[in-house]
Amino acid sequence: IVFNERGDTKDVVLAGNSLGGYTAMYASSDDRIKKHVKGCVLLNSAGRFRDPEEQPKQTPNPIIQSISASIQRMVIAASFIYTKQPARIEQILRNVYPVNNQNVDDELVKSIQTPSLDPNAAEVFYRVIAKNGSGPQAYVDDILKSLTCPVLLCWGEQDPWIKSVTADRMEMMHAQYHEGTDVYMKRISIAAGHCPHDENPDDVNSAILEFAKEVF
């Protein structure tokens, strides 16, 4: 999708799964394009919430910080080497496809392994695991508050990673932020795990098409 300034940009519904869901949610809140985003579909979306009890971090000793970061990087690097092996990928996939793992085949495993062979993949893996990305943290709380379009939670309720309680929390926060407005959130429960669009595509496609009819 190309958003341009010529005035011929088509309105869209943005959808994403896991980190892709977080990306779709973040993009939907972007002031530069939000007028063209008529809806946002989150399929077991990832993202951090604010911790109300989190204390300001003290500046650590630079020597200790450097040693700690080096050790952490080595441990995560070793984990990455193990995690990207085809047998391990398949094992993980079968865990997150708890209802129907028929689509866990060589093609799917290969599609996930291929990006891990990129020279920069280990660094990306480290930053995701260590939560050490560049720039300020964009919290789910703040993104939900800034959304101006309807949201569909299309949630695989048997997800062992991002559990249903995350969707519960999103619903509660969204209701608080947008009470009395037409910026609604609806939730469709899907009999699936972390990737409901692949594990139960019929139900997911039906839910998204119905949502698209509502927002367009």
PDB file of N, CA, C and O in Angstrom, residues 43-121:
ATOM      1  N   LEU A  43      -4.745  -9.611  15.012  1.00  0.00           N
ATOM      2  CA  LEU A  43      -4.782 -11.056  15.184  1.00  0.00           C
ATOM      3  C   LEU A  43      -3.698 -11.443  16.195  1.00  0.00           C
ATOM      4  O   LEU A  43      -2.521 -11.495  15.859  1.00  0.00           O
ATOM      5  N   ASN A  44      -4.101 -11.622  17.432  1.00  0.00           N
ATOM      6  CA  ASN A  44      -3.169 -11.969  18.508  1.00  0.00           C
ATOM      7  C   ASN A  44      -1.966 -11.034  18.507  1.00  0.00           C
ATOM      8  O   ASN A  44      -0.811 -11.449  18.418  1.00  0.00           O
ATOM      9  N   SER A  45      -2.279  -9.755  18.604  1.00  0.00           N
ATOM     10  CA  SER A  45      -1.282  -8.707  18.481  1.00  0.00           C
ATOM     11  C   SER A  45      -0.324  -8.666  19.669  1.00  0.00           C
ATOM     12  O   SER A  45      -0.720  -8.867  20.819  1.00  0.00           O
ATOM     13  N   ALA A  46       0.939  -8.378  19.363  1.00  0.00           N
ATOM     14  CA  ALA A  46       1.960  -8.229  20.397  1.00  0.00           C
ATOM     15  C   ALA A  46       2.036  -6.767  20.838  1.00  0.00           C
ATOM     16  O   ALA A  46       1.308  -5.907  20.343  1.00  0.00           O
ATOM     17  N   GLY A  47       2.946  -6.488  21.762  1.00  0.00           N
ATOM     18  CA  GLY A  47       3.159  -5.118  22.221  1.00  0.00           C
ATOM     19  C   GLY A  47       3.201  -5.030  23.734  1.00  0.00           C
ATOM     20  O   GLY A  47       2.612  -5.846  24.442  1.00  0.00           O
ATOM     21  N   ARG A  48       3.914  -4.035  24.221  1.00  0.00           N
ATOM     22  CA  ARG A  48       4.068  -3.834  25.667  1.00  0.00           C
ATOM     23  C   ARG A  48       3.024  -2.855  26.195  1.00  0.00           C
ATOM     24  O   ARG A  48       2.710  -1.846  25.562  1.00  0.00           O
ATOM     25  N   PHE A  49       2.524  -3.171  27.390  1.00  0.00           N
ATOM     26  CA  PHE A  49       1.656  -2.250  28.108  1.00  0.00           C
ATOM     27  C   PHE A  49       2.493  -1.480  29.128  1.00  0.00           C
ATOM     28  O   PHE A  49       3.544  -1.946  29.563  1.00  0.00           O
ATOM     29  N   ARG A  50       1.986  -0.323  29.512  1.00  0.00           N
ATOM     30  CA  ARG A  50       2.650   0.416  30.581  1.00  0.00           C
ATOM     31  C   ARG A  50       2.518  -0.337  31.901  1.00  0.00           C
ATOM     32  O   ARG A  50       1.483  -0.937  32.174  1.00  0.00           O
ATOM     33  N   ASP A  51       3.557  -0.283  32.702  1.00  0.00           N
ATOM     34  CA  ASP A  51       3.531  -0.861  34.041  1.00  0.00           C
ATOM     35  C   ASP A  51       3.304   0.274  35.031  1.00  0.00           C
ATOM     36  O   ASP A  51       4.189   1.117  35.230  1.00  0.00           O
ATOM     37  N   PRO A  52       2.109   0.332  35.658  1.00  0.00           N
ATOM     38  CA  PRO A  52       1.822   1.446  36.574  1.00  0.00           C
ATOM     39  C   PRO A  52       2.741   1.484  37.790  1.00  0.00           C
ATOM     40  O   PRO A  52       2.855   2.520  38.447  1.00  0.00           O
ATOM     41  N   GLU A  53       3.400   0.368  38.086  1.00  0.00           N
ATOM     42  CA  GLU A  53       4.282   0.306  39.250  1.00  0.00           C
ATOM     43  C   GLU A  53       5.761   0.416  38.866  1.00  0.00           C
ATOM     44  O   GLU A  53       6.631   0.307  39.724  1.00  0.00           O
ATOM     45  N   GLU A  54       6.012   0.653  37.587  1.00  0.00           N
ATOM     46  CA  GLU A  54       7.405   0.731  37.136  1.00  0.00           C
ATOM     47  C   GLU A  54       8.076   1.978  37.697  1.00  0.00           C
ATOM     48  O   GLU A  54       7.532   3.085  37.635  1.00  0.00           O
ATOM     49  N   GLN A  55       9.247   1.799  38.243  1.00  0.00           N
ATOM     50  CA  GLN A  55      10.016   2.896  38.815  1.00  0.00           C
ATOM     51  C   GLN A  55      11.024   3.416  37.797  1.00  0.00           C
ATOM     52  O   GLN A  55      11.507   2.656  36.958  1.00  0.00           O
ATOM     53  N   PRO A  56      11.336   4.719  37.877  1.00  0.00           N
ATOM     54  CA  PRO A  56      12.352   5.256  36.968  1.00  0.00           C
ATOM     55  C   PRO A  56      13.669   4.499  37.122  1.00  0.00           C
ATOM     56  O   PRO A  56      14.110   4.208  38.238  1.00  0.00           O
ATOM     57  N   LYS A  57      14.266   4.166  35.998  1.00  0.00           N
ATOM     58  CA  LYS A  57      15.505   3.400  36.037  1.00  0.00           C
ATOM     59  C   LYS A  57      16.684   4.290  36.426  1.00  0.00           C
ATOM     60  O   LYS A  57      16.829   5.400  35.911  1.00  0.00           O
ATOM     61  N   GLN A  58      17.495   3.778  37.333  1.00  0.00           N
ATOM     62  CA  GLN A  58      18.697   4.491  37.720  1.00  0.00           C
ATOM     63  C   GLN A  58      19.797   4.241  36.694  1.00  0.00           C
ATOM     64  O   GLN A  58      19.844   3.187  36.056  1.00  0.00           O
ATOM     65  N   THR A  59      20.662   5.218  36.536  1.00  0.00           N
ATOM     66  CA  THR A  59      21.767   5.070  35.596  1.00  0.00           C
ATOM     67  C   THR A  59      22.736   4.019  36.115  1.00  0.00           C
ATOM     68  O   THR A  59      23.309   4.166  37.205  1.00  0.00           O
ATOM     69  N   PRO A  60      22.910   2.920  35.375  1.00  0.00           N
ATOM     70  CA  PRO A  60      23.776   1.841  35.868  1.00  0.00           C
ATOM     71  C   PRO A  60      25.243   2.181  35.724  1.00  0.00           C
ATOM     72  O   PRO A  60      25.634   3.072  34.967  1.00  0.00           O
ATOM     73  N   ASN A  61      26.050   1.468  36.468  1.00  0.00           N
ATOM     74  CA  ASN A  61      27.491   1.595  36.324  1.00  0.00           C
ATOM     75  C   ASN A  61      27.863   1.189  34.896  1.00  0.00           C
ATOM     76  O   ASN A  61      27.520   0.101  34.452  1.00  0.00           O
ATOM     77  N   PRO A  62      28.552   2.040  34.147  1.00  0.00           N
ATOM     78  CA  PRO A  62      28.834   1.740  32.728  1.00  0.00           C
ATOM     79  C   PRO A  62      29.646   0.465  32.525  1.00  0.00           C
ATOM     80  O   PRO A  62      29.459  -0.233  31.536  1.00  0.00           O
ATOM     81  N   ILE A  63      30.544   0.144  33.458  1.00  0.00           N
ATOM     82  CA  ILE A  63      31.354  -1.069  33.322  1.00  0.00           C
ATOM     83  C   ILE A  63      30.471  -2.304  33.499  1.00  0.00           C
ATOM     84  O   ILE A  63      30.518  -3.247  32.703  1.00  0.00           O
ATOM     85  N   ILE A  64      29.643  -2.286  34.559  1.00  0.00           N
ATOM     86  CA  ILE A  64      28.732  -3.407  34.813  1.00  0.00           C
ATOM     87  C   ILE A  64      27.734  -3.548  33.670  1.00  0.00           C
ATOM     88  O   ILE A  64      27.428  -4.653  33.231  1.00  0.00           O
ATOM     89  N   GLN A  65      27.236  -2.414  33.174  1.00  0.00           N
ATOM     90  CA  GLN A  65      26.282  -2.436  32.074  1.00  0.00           C
ATOM     91  C   GLN A  65      26.901  -3.056  30.826  1.00  0.00           C
ATOM     92  O   GLN A  65      26.267  -3.854  30.126  1.00  0.00           O
ATOM     93  N   SER A  66      28.141  -2.726  30.537  1.00  0.00           N
ATOM     94  CA  SER A  66      28.827  -3.256  29.364  1.00  0.00           C
ATOM     95  C   SER A  66      29.036  -4.762  29.484  1.00  0.00           C
ATOM     96  O   SER A  66      28.801  -5.506  28.523  1.00  0.00           O
ATOM     97  N   ILE A  67      29.458  -5.217  30.659  1.00  0.00           N
ATOM     98  CA  ILE A  67      29.682  -6.655  30.873  1.00  0.00           C
ATOM     99  C   ILE A  67      28.366  -7.414  30.779  1.00  0.00           C
ATOM    100  O   ILE A  67      28.274  -8.465  30.130  1.00  0.00           O
ATOM    101  N   SER A  68      27.333  -6.862  31.412  1.00  0.00           N
ATOM    102  CA  SER A  68      26.016  -7.507  31.401  1.00  0.00           C
ATOM    103  C   SER A  68      25.465  -7.607  29.980  1.00  0.00           C
ATOM    104  O   SER A  68      24.927  -8.648  29.581  1.00  0.00           O
ATOM    105  N   ALA A  69      25.615  -6.531  29.207  1.00  0.00           N
ATOM    106  CA  ALA A  69      25.122  -6.521  27.831  1.00  0.00           C
ATOM    107  C   ALA A  69      25.872  -7.537  26.971  1.00  0.00           C
ATOM    108  O   ALA A  69      25.277  -8.205  26.121  1.00  0.00           O
ATOM    109  N   SER A  70      27.179  -7.668  27.202  1.00  0.00           N
ATOM    110  CA  SER A  70      27.975  -8.622  26.423  1.00  0.00           C
ATOM    111  C   SER A  70      27.552 -10.051  26.711  1.00  0.00           C
ATOM    112  O   SER A  70      27.416 -10.867  25.799  1.00  0.00           O
ATOM    113  N   ILE A  71      27.336 -10.353  27.987  1.00  0.00           N
ATOM    114  CA  ILE A  71      26.896 -11.699  28.362  1.00  0.00           C
ATOM    115  C   ILE A  71      25.522 -11.993  27.784  1.00  0.00           C
ATOM    116  O   ILE A  71      25.273 -13.074  27.232  1.00  0.00           O
ATOM    117  N   GLN A  72      24.626 -11.014  27.905  1.00  0.00           N
ATOM    118  CA  GLN A  72      23.273 -11.188  27.369  1.00  0.00           C
ATOM    119  C   GLN A  72      23.306 -11.421  25.869  1.00  0.00           C
ATOM    120  O   GLN A  72      22.597 -12.284  25.338  1.00  0.00           O
ATOM    121  N   ARG A  73      24.149 -10.676  25.183  1.00  0.00           N
ATOM    122  CA  ARG A  73      24.245 -10.818  23.729  1.00  0.00           C
ATOM    123  C   ARG A  73      24.750 -12.205  23.339  1.00  0.00           C
ATOM    124  O   ARG A  73      24.251 -12.820  22.389  1.00  0.00           O
ATOM    125  N   MET A  74      25.722 -12.736  24.083  1.00  0.00           N
ATOM    126  CA  MET A  74      26.254 -14.061  23.775  1.00  0.00           C
ATOM    127  C   MET A  74      25.205 -15.147  24.002  1.00  0.00           C
ATOM    128  O   MET A  74      25.076 -16.076  23.205  1.00  0.00           O
ATOM    129  N   VAL A  75      24.468 -15.020  25.097  1.00  0.00           N
ATOM    130  CA  VAL A  75      23.434 -16.010  25.404  1.00  0.00           C
ATOM    131  C   VAL A  75      22.339 -15.993  24.341  1.00  0.00           C
ATOM    132  O   VAL A  75      21.901 -17.044  23.856  1.00  0.00           O
ATOM    133  N   ILE A  76      21.904 -14.797  23.943  1.00  0.00           N
ATOM    134  CA  ILE A  76      20.851 -14.673  22.940  1.00  0.00           C
ATOM    135  C   ILE A  76      21.343 -15.151  21.576  1.00  0.00           C
ATOM    136  O   ILE A  76      20.600 -15.776  20.811  1.00  0.00           O
ATOM    137  N   ALA A  77      22.606 -14.886  21.264  1.00  0.00           N
ATOM    138  CA  ALA A  77      23.180 -15.345  19.995  1.00  0.00           C
ATOM    139  C   ALA A  77      23.180 -16.872  19.922  1.00  0.00           C
ATOM    140  O   ALA A  77      22.847 -17.463  18.884  1.00  0.00           O
ATOM    141  N   ALA A  78      23.546 -17.520  21.034  1.00  0.00           N
ATOM    142  CA  ALA A  78      23.538 -18.980  21.072  1.00  0.00           C
ATOM    143  C   ALA A  78      22.117 -19.511  20.924  1.00  0.00           C
ATOM    144  O   ALA A  78      21.870 -20.502  20.223  1.00  0.00           O
ATOM    145  N   SER A  79      21.167 -18.819  21.569  1.00  0.00           N
ATOM    146  CA  SER A  79      19.764 -19.214  21.470  1.00  0.00           C
ATOM    147  C   SER A  79      19.251 -19.079  20.041  1.00  0.00           C
ATOM    148  O   SER A  79      18.488 -19.925  19.559  1.00  0.00           O
ATOM    149  N   PHE A  80      19.702 -18.042  19.344  1.00  0.00           N
ATOM    150  CA  PHE A  80      19.271 -17.813  17.965  1.00  0.00           C
ATOM    151  C   PHE A  80      19.749 -18.938  17.051  1.00  0.00           C
ATOM    152  O   PHE A  80      18.996 -19.418  16.192  1.00  0.00           O
ATOM    153  N   ILE A  81      20.989 -19.369  17.241  1.00  0.00           N
ATOM    154  CA  ILE A  81      21.532 -20.457  16.421  1.00  0.00           C
ATOM    155  C   ILE A  81      20.673 -21.710  16.572  1.00  0.00           C
ATOM    156  O   ILE A  81      20.382 -22.416  15.594  1.00  0.00           O
ATOM    157  N   TYR A  82      20.252 -21.986  17.793  1.00  0.00           N
ATOM    158  CA  TYR A  82      19.414 -23.156  18.056  1.00  0.00           C
ATOM    159  C   TYR A  82      18.001 -22.962  17.518  1.00  0.00           C
ATOM    160  O   TYR A  82      17.430 -23.864  16.883  1.00  0.00           O
ATOM    161  N   THR A  83      17.458 -21.778  17.747  1.00  0.00           N
ATOM    162  CA  THR A  83      16.063 -21.515  17.399  1.00  0.00           C
ATOM    163  C   THR A  83      15.805 -21.569  15.902  1.00  0.00           C
ATOM    164  O   THR A  83      14.717 -21.965  15.469  1.00  0.00           O
ATOM    165  N   LYS A  84      16.784 -21.190  15.076  1.00  0.00           N
ATOM    166  CA  LYS A  84      16.552 -21.126  13.635  1.00  0.00           C
ATOM    167  C   LYS A  84      16.720 -22.470  12.925  1.00  0.00           C
ATOM    168  O   LYS A  84      16.578 -22.542  11.703  1.00  0.00           O
ATOM    169  N   GLN A  85      17.022 -23.526  13.656  1.00  0.00           N
ATOM    170  CA  GLN A  85      17.129 -24.845  13.046  1.00  0.00           C
ATOM    171  C   GLN A  85      15.739 -25.347  12.649  1.00  0.00           C
ATOM    172  O   GLN A  85      14.772 -25.186  13.393  1.00  0.00           O
ATOM    173  N   PRO A  86      15.604 -25.961  11.470  1.00  0.00           N
ATOM    174  CA  PRO A  86      14.289 -26.398  10.981  1.00  0.00           C
ATOM    175  C   PRO A  86      13.509 -27.265  11.976  1.00  0.00           C
ATOM    176  O   PRO A  86      12.296 -27.082  12.147  1.00  0.00           O
ATOM    177  N   ALA A  87      14.198 -28.193  12.640  1.00  0.00           N
ATOM    178  CA  ALA A  87      13.503 -29.072  13.586  1.00  0.00           C
ATOM    179  C   ALA A  87      12.923 -28.275  14.746  1.00  0.00           C
ATOM    180  O   ALA A  87      11.812 -28.559  15.219  1.00  0.00           O
ATOM    181  N   ARG A  88      13.673 -27.276  15.214  1.00  0.00           N
ATOM    182  CA  ARG A  88      13.191 -26.441  16.321  1.00  0.00           C
ATOM    183  C   ARG A  88      12.037 -25.549  15.858  1.00  0.00           C
ATOM    184  O   ARG A  88      11.064 -25.352  16.595  1.00  0.00           O
ATOM    185  N   ILE A  89      12.133 -25.008  14.647  1.00  0.00           N
ATOM    186  CA  ILE A  89      11.055 -24.188  14.113  1.00  0.00           C
ATOM    187  C   ILE A  89       9.764 -24.994  14.036  1.00  0.00           C
ATOM    188  O   ILE A  89       8.690 -24.522  14.429  1.00  0.00           O
ATOM    189  N   GLU A  90       9.870 -26.216  13.532  1.00  0.00           N
ATOM    190  CA  GLU A  90       8.681 -27.068  13.424  1.00  0.00           C
ATOM    191  C   GLU A  90       8.102 -27.374  14.806  1.00  0.00           C
ATOM    192  O   GLU A  90       6.887 -27.365  14.994  1.00  0.00           O
ATOM    193  N   GLN A  91       8.957 -27.617  15.765  1.00  0.00           N
ATOM    194  CA  GLN A  91       8.495 -27.908  17.124  1.00  0.00           C
ATOM    195  C   GLN A  91       7.730 -26.721  17.703  1.00  0.00           C
ATOM    196  O   GLN A  91       6.665 -26.890  18.317  1.00  0.00           O
ATOM    197  N   ILE A  92       8.258 -25.536  17.496  1.00  0.00           N
ATOM    198  CA  ILE A  92       7.595 -24.325  17.998  1.00  0.00           C
ATOM    199  C   ILE A  92       6.255 -24.121  17.299  1.00  0.00           C
ATOM    200  O   ILE A  92       5.242 -23.796  17.938  1.00  0.00           O
ATOM    201  N   LEU A  93       6.240 -24.314  15.980  1.00  0.00           N
ATOM    202  CA  LEU A  93       5.013 -24.121  15.214  1.00  0.00           C
ATOM    203  C   LEU A  93       3.909 -25.070  15.681  1.00  0.00           C
ATOM    204  O   LEU A  93       2.746 -24.673  15.817  1.00  0.00           O
ATOM    205  N   ARG A  94       4.259 -26.305  15.937  1.00  0.00           N
ATOM    206  CA  ARG A  94       3.249 -27.265  16.385  1.00  0.00           C
ATOM    207  C   ARG A  94       2.697 -26.871  17.753  1.00  0.00           C
ATOM    208  O   ARG A  94       1.543 -27.159  18.074  1.00  0.00           O
ATOM    209  N   ASN A  95       3.498 -26.185  18.534  1.00  0.00           N
ATOM    210  CA  ASN A  95       3.048 -25.712  19.836  1.00  0.00           C
ATOM    211  C   ASN A  95       2.064 -24.554  19.712  1.00  0.00           C
ATOM    212  O   ASN A  95       1.105 -24.455  20.495  1.00  0.00           O
ATOM    213  N   VAL A  96       2.288 -23.685  18.724  1.00  0.00           N
ATOM    214  CA  VAL A  96       1.427 -22.508  18.589  1.00  0.00           C
ATOM    215  C   VAL A  96       0.283 -22.723  17.591  1.00  0.00           C
ATOM    216  O   VAL A  96      -0.494 -21.816  17.334  1.00  0.00           O
ATOM    217  N   TYR A  97       0.201 -23.927  17.013  1.00  0.00           N
ATOM    218  CA  TYR A  97      -0.944 -24.350  16.207  1.00  0.00           C
ATOM    219  C   TYR A  97      -1.653 -25.485  16.967  1.00  0.00           C
ATOM    220  O   TYR A  97      -1.682 -26.621  16.510  1.00  0.00           O
ATOM    221  N   PRO A  98      -2.231 -25.204  18.130  1.00  0.00           N
ATOM    222  CA  PRO A  98      -2.723 -26.279  19.009  1.00  0.00           C
ATOM    223  C   PRO A  98      -4.005 -26.951  18.539  1.00  0.00           C
ATOM    224  O   PRO A  98      -4.299 -28.068  18.953  1.00  0.00           O
ATOM    225  N   VAL A  99      -4.778 -26.294  17.683  1.00  0.00           N
ATOM    226  CA  VAL A  99      -6.073 -26.837  17.261  1.00  0.00           C
ATOM    227  C   VAL A  99      -5.955 -27.616  15.961  1.00  0.00           C
ATOM    228  O   VAL A  99      -6.504 -28.707  15.809  1.00  0.00           O
ATOM    229  N   ASN A 100      -5.227 -27.048  15.002  1.00  0.00           N
ATOM    230  CA  ASN A 100      -5.103 -27.669  13.685  1.00  0.00           C
ATOM    231  C   ASN A 100      -3.703 -27.393  13.135  1.00  0.00           C
ATOM    232  O   ASN A 100      -3.420 -26.302  12.660  1.00  0.00           O
ATOM    233  N   ASN A 101      -2.819 -28.391  13.189  1.00  0.00           N
ATOM    234  CA  ASN A 101      -1.441 -28.182  12.737  1.00  0.00           C
ATOM    235  C   ASN A 101      -1.180 -28.758  11.347  1.00  0.00           C
ATOM    236  O   ASN A 101      -0.035 -29.028  10.987  1.00  0.00           O
ATOM    237  N   GLN A 102      -2.231 -28.930  10.558  1.00  0.00           N
ATOM    238  CA  GLN A 102      -2.063 -29.475   9.211  1.00  0.00           C
ATOM    239  C   GLN A 102      -1.216 -28.578   8.321  1.00  0.00           C
ATOM    240  O   GLN A 102      -0.564 -29.068   7.387  1.00  0.00           O
ATOM    241  N   ASN A 103      -1.230 -27.268   8.583  1.00  0.00           N
ATOM    242  CA  ASN A 103      -0.455 -26.353   7.759  1.00  0.00           C
ATOM    243  C   ASN A 103       1.008 -26.245   8.184  1.00  0.00           C
ATOM    244  O   ASN A 103       1.784 -25.502   7.571  1.00  0.00           O
ATOM    245  N   VAL A 104       1.374 -26.938   9.240  1.00  0.00           N
ATOM    246  CA  VAL A 104       2.776 -26.950   9.656  1.00  0.00           C
ATOM    247  C   VAL A 104       3.517 -27.958   8.779  1.00  0.00           C
ATOM    248  O   VAL A 104       3.615 -29.136   9.083  1.00  0.00           O
ATOM    249  N   ASP A 105       4.011 -27.478   7.654  1.00  0.00           N
ATOM    250  CA  ASP A 105       4.695 -28.342   6.699  1.00  0.00           C
ATOM    251  C   ASP A 105       6.063 -27.760   6.354  1.00  0.00           C
ATOM    252  O   ASP A 105       6.485 -26.734   6.907  1.00  0.00           O
ATOM    253  N   ASP A 106       6.765 -28.404   5.448  1.00  0.00           N
ATOM    254  CA  ASP A 106       8.115 -27.963   5.080  1.00  0.00           C
ATOM    255  C   ASP A 106       8.108 -26.560   4.499  1.00  0.00           C
ATOM    256  O   ASP A 106       9.048 -25.778   4.722  1.00  0.00           O
ATOM    257  N   GLU A 107       7.076 -26.230   3.742  1.00  0.00           N
ATOM    258  CA  GLU A 107       7.005 -24.896   3.128  1.00  0.00           C
ATOM    259  C   GLU A 107       6.917 -23.810   4.198  1.00  0.00           C
ATOM    260  O   GLU A 107       7.579 -22.771   4.108  1.00  0.00           O
ATOM    261  N   LEU A 108       6.077 -24.026   5.213  1.00  0.00           N
ATOM    262  CA  LEU A 108       5.941 -23.046   6.286  1.00  0.00           C
ATOM    263  C   LEU A 108       7.239 -22.921   7.074  1.00  0.00           C
ATOM    264  O   LEU A 108       7.680 -21.805   7.391  1.00  0.00           O
ATOM    265  N   VAL A 109       7.845 -24.054   7.393  1.00  0.00           N
ATOM    266  CA  VAL A 109       9.109 -24.030   8.130  1.00  0.00           C
ATOM    267  C   VAL A 109      10.169 -23.263   7.343  1.00  0.00           C
ATOM    268  O   VAL A 109      10.890 -22.425   7.894  1.00  0.00           O
ATOM    269  N   LYS A 110      10.242 -23.513   6.038  1.00  0.00           N
ATOM    270  CA  LYS A 110      11.224 -22.846   5.196  1.00  0.00           C
ATOM    271  C   LYS A 110      10.968 -21.344   5.136  1.00  0.00           C
ATOM    272  O   LYS A 110      11.912 -20.540   5.143  1.00  0.00           O
ATOM    273  N   SER A 111       9.688 -20.957   5.086  1.00  0.00           N
ATOM    274  CA  SER A 111       9.348 -19.530   5.000  1.00  0.00           C
ATOM    275  C   SER A 111       9.769 -18.768   6.248  1.00  0.00           C
ATOM    276  O   SER A 111      10.040 -17.568   6.197  1.00  0.00           O
ATOM    277  N   ILE A 112       9.819 -19.470   7.369  1.00  0.00           N
ATOM    278  CA  ILE A 112      10.243 -18.836   8.616  1.00  0.00           C
ATOM    279  C   ILE A 112      11.757 -18.883   8.764  1.00  0.00           C
ATOM    280  O   ILE A 112      12.376 -17.946   9.274  1.00  0.00           O
ATOM    281  N   GLN A 113      12.366 -19.950   8.291  1.00  0.00           N
ATOM    282  CA  GLN A 113      13.815 -20.063   8.409  1.00  0.00           C
ATOM    283  C   GLN A 113      14.543 -19.090   7.483  1.00  0.00           C
ATOM    284  O   GLN A 113      15.587 -18.535   7.853  1.00  0.00           O
ATOM    285  N   THR A 114      14.001 -18.852   6.303  1.00  0.00           N
ATOM    286  CA  THR A 114      14.696 -18.026   5.305  1.00  0.00           C
ATOM    287  C   THR A 114      15.091 -16.648   5.828  1.00  0.00           C
ATOM    288  O   THR A 114      16.253 -16.232   5.660  1.00  0.00           O
ATOM    289  N   PRO A 115      14.186 -15.879   6.488  1.00  0.00           N
ATOM    290  CA  PRO A 115      14.622 -14.576   7.008  1.00  0.00           C
ATOM    291  C   PRO A 115      15.726 -14.692   8.054  1.00  0.00           C
ATOM    292  O   PRO A 115      16.540 -13.771   8.203  1.00  0.00           O
ATOM    293  N   SER A 116      15.780 -15.819   8.771  1.00  0.00           N
ATOM    294  CA  SER A 116      16.799 -15.984   9.806  1.00  0.00           C
ATOM    295  C   SER A 116      18.193 -16.159   9.225  1.00  0.00           C
ATOM    296  O   SER A 116      19.185 -16.086   9.955  1.00  0.00           O
ATOM    297  N   LEU A 117      18.293 -16.388   7.920  1.00  0.00           N
ATOM    298  CA  LEU A 117      19.587 -16.552   7.270  1.00  0.00           C
ATOM    299  C   LEU A 117      20.176 -15.224   6.814  1.00  0.00           C
ATOM    300  O   LEU A 117      21.315 -15.166   6.344  1.00  0.00           O
ATOM    301  N   ASP A 118      19.391 -14.150   6.942  1.00  0.00           N
ATOM    302  CA  ASP A 118      19.888 -12.822   6.585  1.00  0.00           C
ATOM    303  C   ASP A 118      21.035 -12.431   7.512  1.00  0.00           C
ATOM    304  O   ASP A 118      21.008 -12.745   8.711  1.00  0.00           O
ATOM    305  N   PRO A 119      22.056 -11.746   7.016  1.00  0.00           N
ATOM    306  CA  PRO A 119      23.208 -11.367   7.861  1.00  0.00           C
ATOM    307  C   PRO A 119      22.819 -10.541   9.089  1.00  0.00           C
ATOM    308  O   PRO A 119      23.517 -10.581  10.108  1.00  0.00           O
ATOM    309  N   ASN A 120      21.722  -9.785   9.008  1.00  0.00           N
ATOM    310  CA  ASN A 120      21.317  -8.928  10.117  1.00  0.00           C
ATOM    311  C   ASN A 120      20.272  -9.585  11.028  1.00  0.00           C
ATOM    312  O   ASN A 120      19.802  -8.955  11.978  1.00  0.00           O
ATOM    313  N   ALA A 121      19.915 -10.822  10.737  1.00  0.00           N
ATOM    314  CA  ALA A 121      18.839 -11.475  11.487  1.00  0.00           C
ATOM    315  C   ALA A 121      19.173 -11.640  12.968  1.00  0.00           C
ATOM    316  O   ALA A 121      18.316 -11.447  13.835  1.00  0.00           O
TER     317      ALA A 121
END
